[in-house]
Amino acid sequence: MSRKRLPLAVTAALMGGTAAADVPGVAVDIAPVHSLVARVMEGIGTPSLIVPPGASPHEYSLRPSDAAALQDADLVFWMGEDLAPWMADAVKTLAVNATVTSLLEVDGTILLEFREGALFEAHAHDEHDERDEHDEHAHDEHDEHDEHDEHAHDEEGHDDDHEEHAHDDGHEGDHEEMAHDDHGHAHGDHDPHAWLSPENAATWLNVIAGQLSAADPDNAGAYFANAAAGRAEMEALSATVSETLDPVRGRNFIVFHDAYQYFETAFDFPASGAISLSDASEPSPARIAEIQDWIREEGIGCVLAEPQFNPGLVATVLGGTEANTGVIDPLGADLEPGPALYPQVIRNLAAALAECLR
C-alpha cells in the first residue's frame, strides 16, 4: 500500500508544480495597483512588486530582482509614464515578451487634469472673473490687467516677451516649481494618481482579469470571480469611506502635495490647497507664505503631511496658525503588500482626514 501511495503523492506534487508553473509571471509598478492585481490572482498566483511602498514612484532605481521580475513577466501592469517616467525604458528593454497594460490608458478610466497653484479655490472661480490677492492664478481671456502681464495669456495679443509661458497651455501656477518639475506636467496633461478613485480600481479589476484570462485561460473563471468580488468590495469601501467623512464634510484642509484630487472627487470632499505642486519639487518661499495666509484667512482646520516627505515643511506652514495636522499616505508605505492593501489605503486616508478635521 505504501508503494502505491508514493507514486500518487509524487504525481500530485508534479501536477501541482506544473499548474503553478503555468500561472503567468506578472510584474506591477506600485503597491496599490499590485494589491488590485493580487486580488484578482488570489488563490492562483502572486504578482511581483517593482516599487516598494515606501519609495517614490516618480524616482526609483531598479534592483536586480526588479529587473529579473520584468524580464520574466508575461504581463506588466503599471500606471504609465505620467507617474513613473523612468520605468518606460525599463519595460521596453526588459519586458520584451510581456503584454503591457498602462492603466491610465484603459478605456473607462476617470482622468482628471492637473491643478495649478497653491490654492485650489482661487482657480475654481476663474470662469467668473473673480480677482483678489491671488490674481496671479486667474485666467481672464477678456480683460487685460497690466500689472499681471507676465502671467496673462491673451488669445488675440502677441506678447513676445513672454514666450516662456507658451508651453503652460493656459495654466497660471507656480511657474518656478513647474519649471523644475521633471516628473509632473512634462509627461502628460492628466494627474496620474488615478488609483485613489475606487471607481477606477473597480474598472481596472475587470481589465486585469481579462488580461490574466487571455494569458491563462484555464484559470479564467477564478480570475473573473475574484474581480467580481473585488468590485463588490469597492462599492462597500466607498460607502464606508463616505460614512467616515460625513461628520466633517464641508471643512477645509491642505494637503502636502497635490496627489489626492481623485479621492476628493470620488467622495465630494475637496482640498483647499497643496503645500507643494509635486512631490518631486520643493515649494518656493512665496508659495509657503501664500498657504500660511490662506490658512489664517479661511480658517483652514487641517494640514496633512506624508510619511515620505519633509515634516519640517508642514511645521513651517503650521507656524502661527491654529490648524491641526495629520499624516496621509497614498501608497501604503507601512502596509503589507497584497490584496488587502488597496482598501486599507483608502480607509486610512479617510480616517486620517476625519481625525485631523475633528
PDB file of N, CA, C and O in Angstrom, residues 29-70:
ATOM      1  N   ASP A  29       3.868  47.937 -10.943  1.00  0.00           N
ATOM      2  CA  ASP A  29       4.725  49.051 -10.521  1.00  0.00           C
ATOM      3  C   ASP A  29       4.569  49.421  -9.049  1.00  0.00           C
ATOM      4  O   ASP A  29       5.514  49.334  -8.277  1.00  0.00           O
ATOM      5  N   ILE A  30       3.397  49.874  -8.605  1.00  0.00           N
ATOM      6  CA  ILE A  30       3.239  50.410  -7.250  1.00  0.00           C
ATOM      7  C   ILE A  30       2.321  49.530  -6.405  1.00  0.00           C
ATOM      8  O   ILE A  30       1.497  48.769  -6.936  1.00  0.00           O
ATOM      9  N   ALA A  31       2.428  49.677  -5.096  1.00  0.00           N
ATOM     10  CA  ALA A  31       1.721  48.794  -4.172  1.00  0.00           C
ATOM     11  C   ALA A  31       0.198  48.815  -4.323  1.00  0.00           C
ATOM     12  O   ALA A  31      -0.433  47.755  -4.263  1.00  0.00           O
ATOM     13  N   PRO A  32      -0.462  49.974  -4.500  1.00  0.00           N
ATOM     14  CA  PRO A  32      -1.924  49.923  -4.651  1.00  0.00           C
ATOM     15  C   PRO A  32      -2.377  49.157  -5.898  1.00  0.00           C
ATOM     16  O   PRO A  32      -3.374  48.423  -5.848  1.00  0.00           O
ATOM     17  N   VAL A  33      -1.663  49.314  -7.013  1.00  0.00           N
ATOM     18  CA  VAL A  33      -2.000  48.549  -8.216  1.00  0.00           C
ATOM     19  C   VAL A  33      -1.648  47.075  -8.015  1.00  0.00           C
ATOM     20  O   VAL A  33      -2.402  46.177  -8.416  1.00  0.00           O
ATOM     21  N   HIS A  34      -0.520  46.810  -7.403  1.00  0.00           N
ATOM     22  CA  HIS A  34      -0.139  45.436  -7.057  1.00  0.00           C
ATOM     23  C   HIS A  34      -1.236  44.777  -6.228  1.00  0.00           C
ATOM     24  O   HIS A  34      -1.554  43.594  -6.413  1.00  0.00           O
ATOM     25  N   SER A  35      -1.832  45.534  -5.323  1.00  0.00           N
ATOM     26  CA  SER A  35      -2.903  44.999  -4.486  1.00  0.00           C
ATOM     27  C   SER A  35      -4.107  44.567  -5.322  1.00  0.00           C
ATOM     28  O   SER A  35      -4.711  43.517  -5.077  1.00  0.00           O
ATOM     29  N   LEU A  36      -4.455  45.377  -6.317  1.00  0.00           N
ATOM     30  CA  LEU A  36      -5.582  45.028  -7.187  1.00  0.00           C
ATOM     31  C   LEU A  36      -5.275  43.777  -8.005  1.00  0.00           C
ATOM     32  O   LEU A  36      -6.134  42.901  -8.170  1.00  0.00           O
ATOM     33  N   VAL A  37      -4.059  43.690  -8.527  1.00  0.00           N
ATOM     34  CA  VAL A  37      -3.673  42.500  -9.289  1.00  0.00           C
ATOM     35  C   VAL A  37      -3.643  41.277  -8.383  1.00  0.00           C
ATOM     36  O   VAL A  37      -4.106  40.194  -8.753  1.00  0.00           O
ATOM     37  N   ALA A  38      -3.112  41.452  -7.171  1.00  0.00           N
ATOM     38  CA  ALA A  38      -3.071  40.342  -6.218  1.00  0.00           C
ATOM     39  C   ALA A  38      -4.475  39.878  -5.849  1.00  0.00           C
ATOM     40  O   ALA A  38      -4.702  38.677  -5.630  1.00  0.00           O
ATOM     41  N   ARG A  39      -5.430  40.813  -5.804  1.00  0.00           N
ATOM     42  CA  ARG A  39      -6.823  40.428  -5.503  1.00  0.00           C
ATOM     43  C   ARG A  39      -7.385  39.549  -6.616  1.00  0.00           C
ATOM     44  O   ARG A  39      -8.061  38.556  -6.350  1.00  0.00           O
ATOM     45  N   VAL A  40      -7.092  39.881  -7.855  1.00  0.00           N
ATOM     46  CA  VAL A  40      -7.587  39.088  -8.979  1.00  0.00           C
ATOM     47  C   VAL A  40      -6.887  37.734  -9.047  1.00  0.00           C
ATOM     48  O   VAL A  40      -7.491  36.721  -9.422  1.00  0.00           O
ATOM     49  N   MET A  41      -5.623  37.700  -8.655  1.00  0.00           N
ATOM     50  CA  MET A  41      -4.850  36.454  -8.701  1.00  0.00           C
ATOM     51  C   MET A  41      -4.959  35.637  -7.423  1.00  0.00           C
ATOM     52  O   MET A  41      -4.339  34.558  -7.326  1.00  0.00           O
ATOM     53  N   GLU A  42      -5.718  36.100  -6.468  1.00  0.00           N
ATOM     54  CA  GLU A  42      -5.778  35.440  -5.155  1.00  0.00           C
ATOM     55  C   GLU A  42      -6.162  33.971  -5.295  1.00  0.00           C
ATOM     56  O   GLU A  42      -7.127  33.625  -5.962  1.00  0.00           O
ATOM     57  N   GLY A  43      -5.357  33.105  -4.664  1.00  0.00           N
ATOM     58  CA  GLY A  43      -5.594  31.674  -4.734  1.00  0.00           C
ATOM     59  C   GLY A  43      -4.992  31.010  -5.957  1.00  0.00           C
ATOM     60  O   GLY A  43      -5.062  29.780  -6.105  1.00  0.00           O
ATOM     61  N   ILE A  44      -4.397  31.800  -6.845  1.00  0.00           N
ATOM     62  CA  ILE A  44      -3.844  31.256  -8.094  1.00  0.00           C
ATOM     63  C   ILE A  44      -2.348  31.537  -8.203  1.00  0.00           C
ATOM     64  O   ILE A  44      -1.553  30.654  -8.524  1.00  0.00           O
ATOM     65  N   GLY A  45      -1.965  32.775  -7.946  1.00  0.00           N
ATOM     66  CA  GLY A  45      -0.564  33.156  -8.030  1.00  0.00           C
ATOM     67  C   GLY A  45      -0.324  34.484  -7.354  1.00  0.00           C
ATOM     68  O   GLY A  45      -1.255  35.113  -6.835  1.00  0.00           O
ATOM     69  N   THR A  46       0.926  34.946  -7.368  1.00  0.00           N
ATOM     70  CA  THR A  46       1.295  36.185  -6.700  1.00  0.00           C
ATOM     71  C   THR A  46       2.102  37.052  -7.652  1.00  0.00           C
ATOM     72  O   THR A  46       3.117  36.601  -8.198  1.00  0.00           O
ATOM     73  N   PRO A  47       1.686  38.296  -7.870  1.00  0.00           N
ATOM     74  CA  PRO A  47       2.454  39.191  -8.740  1.00  0.00           C
ATOM     75  C   PRO A  47       3.690  39.724  -8.029  1.00  0.00           C
ATOM     76  O   PRO A  47       3.788  39.713  -6.805  1.00  0.00           O
ATOM     77  N   SER A  48       4.644  40.201  -8.821  1.00  0.00           N
ATOM     78  CA  SER A  48       5.854  40.824  -8.283  1.00  0.00           C
ATOM     79  C   SER A  48       5.659  42.332  -8.216  1.00  0.00           C
ATOM     80  O   SER A  48       5.123  42.937  -9.148  1.00  0.00           O
ATOM     81  N   LEU A  49       6.101  42.930  -7.122  1.00  0.00           N
ATOM     82  CA  LEU A  49       6.009  44.377  -6.924  1.00  0.00           C
ATOM     83  C   LEU A  49       7.352  45.020  -7.249  1.00  0.00           C
ATOM     84  O   LEU A  49       8.377  44.626  -6.690  1.00  0.00           O
ATOM     85  N   ILE A  50       7.345  46.007  -8.141  1.00  0.00           N
ATOM     86  CA  ILE A  50       8.589  46.647  -8.559  1.00  0.00           C
ATOM     87  C   ILE A  50       8.999  47.763  -7.591  1.00  0.00           C
ATOM     88  O   ILE A  50      10.122  47.789  -7.104  1.00  0.00           O
ATOM     89  N   VAL A  51       8.106  48.715  -7.309  1.00  0.00           N
ATOM     90  CA  VAL A  51       8.435  49.861  -6.460  1.00  0.00           C
ATOM     91  C   VAL A  51       7.947  49.585  -5.038  1.00  0.00           C
ATOM     92  O   VAL A  51       6.744  49.458  -4.812  1.00  0.00           O
ATOM     93  N   PRO A  52       8.829  49.486  -4.056  1.00  0.00           N
ATOM     94  CA  PRO A  52       8.401  49.242  -2.676  1.00  0.00           C
ATOM     95  C   PRO A  52       7.470  50.347  -2.196  1.00  0.00           C
ATOM     96  O   PRO A  52       7.576  51.505  -2.646  1.00  0.00           O
ATOM     97  N   PRO A  53       6.551  50.049  -1.278  1.00  0.00           N
ATOM     98  CA  PRO A  53       5.572  51.052  -0.836  1.00  0.00           C
ATOM     99  C   PRO A  53       6.178  52.338  -0.304  1.00  0.00           C
ATOM    100  O   PRO A  53       5.592  53.404  -0.438  1.00  0.00           O
ATOM    101  N   GLY A  54       7.345  52.289   0.307  1.00  0.00           N
ATOM    102  CA  GLY A  54       7.943  53.487   0.875  1.00  0.00           C
ATOM    103  C   GLY A  54       8.738  54.334  -0.094  1.00  0.00           C
ATOM    104  O   GLY A  54       9.197  55.413   0.261  1.00  0.00           O
ATOM    105  N   ALA A  55       8.888  53.861  -1.339  1.00  0.00           N
ATOM    106  CA  ALA A  55       9.682  54.589  -2.331  1.00  0.00           C
ATOM    107  C   ALA A  55       8.779  55.451  -3.206  1.00  0.00           C
ATOM    108  O   ALA A  55       7.601  55.158  -3.391  1.00  0.00           O
ATOM    109  N   SER A  56       9.342  56.525  -3.748  1.00  0.00           N
ATOM    110  CA  SER A  56       8.582  57.386  -4.647  1.00  0.00           C
ATOM    111  C   SER A  56       8.510  56.752  -6.023  1.00  0.00           C
ATOM    112  O   SER A  56       9.542  56.382  -6.589  1.00  0.00           O
ATOM    113  N   PRO A  57       7.313  56.608  -6.599  1.00  0.00           N
ATOM    114  CA  PRO A  57       7.213  56.046  -7.954  1.00  0.00           C
ATOM    115  C   PRO A  57       7.762  56.974  -9.018  1.00  0.00           C
ATOM    116  O   PRO A  57       8.023  56.552 -10.137  1.00  0.00           O
ATOM    117  N   HIS A  58       7.936  58.262  -8.685  1.00  0.00           N
ATOM    118  CA  HIS A  58       8.464  59.208  -9.665  1.00  0.00           C
ATOM    119  C   HIS A  58       9.946  58.985  -9.921  1.00  0.00           C
ATOM    120  O   HIS A  58      10.438  59.197 -11.021  1.00  0.00           O
ATOM    121  N   GLU A  59      10.656  58.572  -8.891  1.00  0.00           N
ATOM    122  CA  GLU A  59      12.096  58.371  -8.994  1.00  0.00           C
ATOM    123  C   GLU A  59      12.457  57.082  -8.271  1.00  0.00           C
ATOM    124  O   GLU A  59      12.311  56.984  -7.058  1.00  0.00           O
ATOM    125  N   TYR A  60      12.959  56.118  -9.003  1.00  0.00           N
ATOM    126  CA  TYR A  60      13.306  54.842  -8.384  1.00  0.00           C
ATOM    127  C   TYR A  60      14.368  54.161  -9.234  1.00  0.00           C
ATOM    128  O   TYR A  60      14.336  54.231 -10.464  1.00  0.00           O
ATOM    129  N   SER A  61      15.326  53.513  -8.592  1.00  0.00           N
ATOM    130  CA  SER A  61      16.368  52.769  -9.290  1.00  0.00           C
ATOM    131  C   SER A  61      16.091  51.281  -9.153  1.00  0.00           C
ATOM    132  O   SER A  61      15.961  50.768  -8.034  1.00  0.00           O
ATOM    133  N   LEU A  62      15.994  50.601 -10.275  1.00  0.00           N
ATOM    134  CA  LEU A  62      15.681  49.175 -10.257  1.00  0.00           C
ATOM    135  C   LEU A  62      16.759  48.373  -9.546  1.00  0.00           C
ATOM    136  O   LEU A  62      17.953  48.581  -9.766  1.00  0.00           O
ATOM    137  N   ARG A  63      16.327  47.461  -8.703  1.00  0.00           N
ATOM    138  CA  ARG A  63      17.226  46.473  -8.126  1.00  0.00           C
ATOM    139  C   ARG A  63      17.350  45.303  -9.098  1.00  0.00           C
ATOM    140  O   ARG A  63      16.499  45.132  -9.991  1.00  0.00           O
ATOM    141  N   PRO A  64      18.361  44.468  -8.949  1.00  0.00           N
ATOM    142  CA  PRO A  64      18.473  43.288  -9.825  1.00  0.00           C
ATOM    143  C   PRO A  64      17.234  42.411  -9.789  1.00  0.00           C
ATOM    144  O   PRO A  64      16.823  41.877 -10.826  1.00  0.00           O
ATOM    145  N   SER A  65      16.625  42.269  -8.614  1.00  0.00           N
ATOM    146  CA  SER A  65      15.420  41.445  -8.516  1.00  0.00           C
ATOM    147  C   SER A  65      14.250  42.070  -9.278  1.00  0.00           C
ATOM    148  O   SER A  65      13.416  41.350  -9.844  1.00  0.00           O
ATOM    149  N   ASP A  66      14.189  43.405  -9.311  1.00  0.00           N
ATOM    150  CA  ASP A  66      13.149  44.090 -10.072  1.00  0.00           C
ATOM    151  C   ASP A  66      13.340  43.851 -11.569  1.00  0.00           C
ATOM    152  O   ASP A  66      12.383  43.578 -12.309  1.00  0.00           O
ATOM    153  N   ALA A  67      14.582  43.973 -12.016  1.00  0.00           N
ATOM    154  CA  ALA A  67      14.881  43.741 -13.426  1.00  0.00           C
ATOM    155  C   ALA A  67      14.540  42.311 -13.822  1.00  0.00           C
ATOM    156  O   ALA A  67      13.981  42.061 -14.903  1.00  0.00           O
ATOM    157  N   ALA A  68      14.849  41.365 -12.938  1.00  0.00           N
ATOM    158  CA  ALA A  68      14.540  39.966 -13.221  1.00  0.00           C
ATOM    159  C   ALA A  68      13.032  39.748 -13.313  1.00  0.00           C
ATOM    160  O   ALA A  68      12.551  38.984 -14.169  1.00  0.00           O
ATOM    161  N   ALA A  69      12.267  40.419 -12.435  1.00  0.00           N
ATOM    162  CA  ALA A  69      10.809  40.283 -12.467  1.00  0.00           C
ATOM    163  C   ALA A  69      10.243  40.796 -13.786  1.00  0.00           C
ATOM    164  O   ALA A  69       9.317  40.194 -14.355  1.00  0.00           O
ATOM    165  N   LEU A  70      10.789  41.891 -14.281  1.00  0.00           N
ATOM    166  CA  LEU A  70      10.327  42.412 -15.569  1.00  0.00           C
ATOM    167  C   LEU A  70      10.738  41.488 -16.713  1.00  0.00           C
ATOM    168  O   LEU A  70       9.960  41.259 -17.651  1.00  0.00           O
TER     169      LEU A  70
END
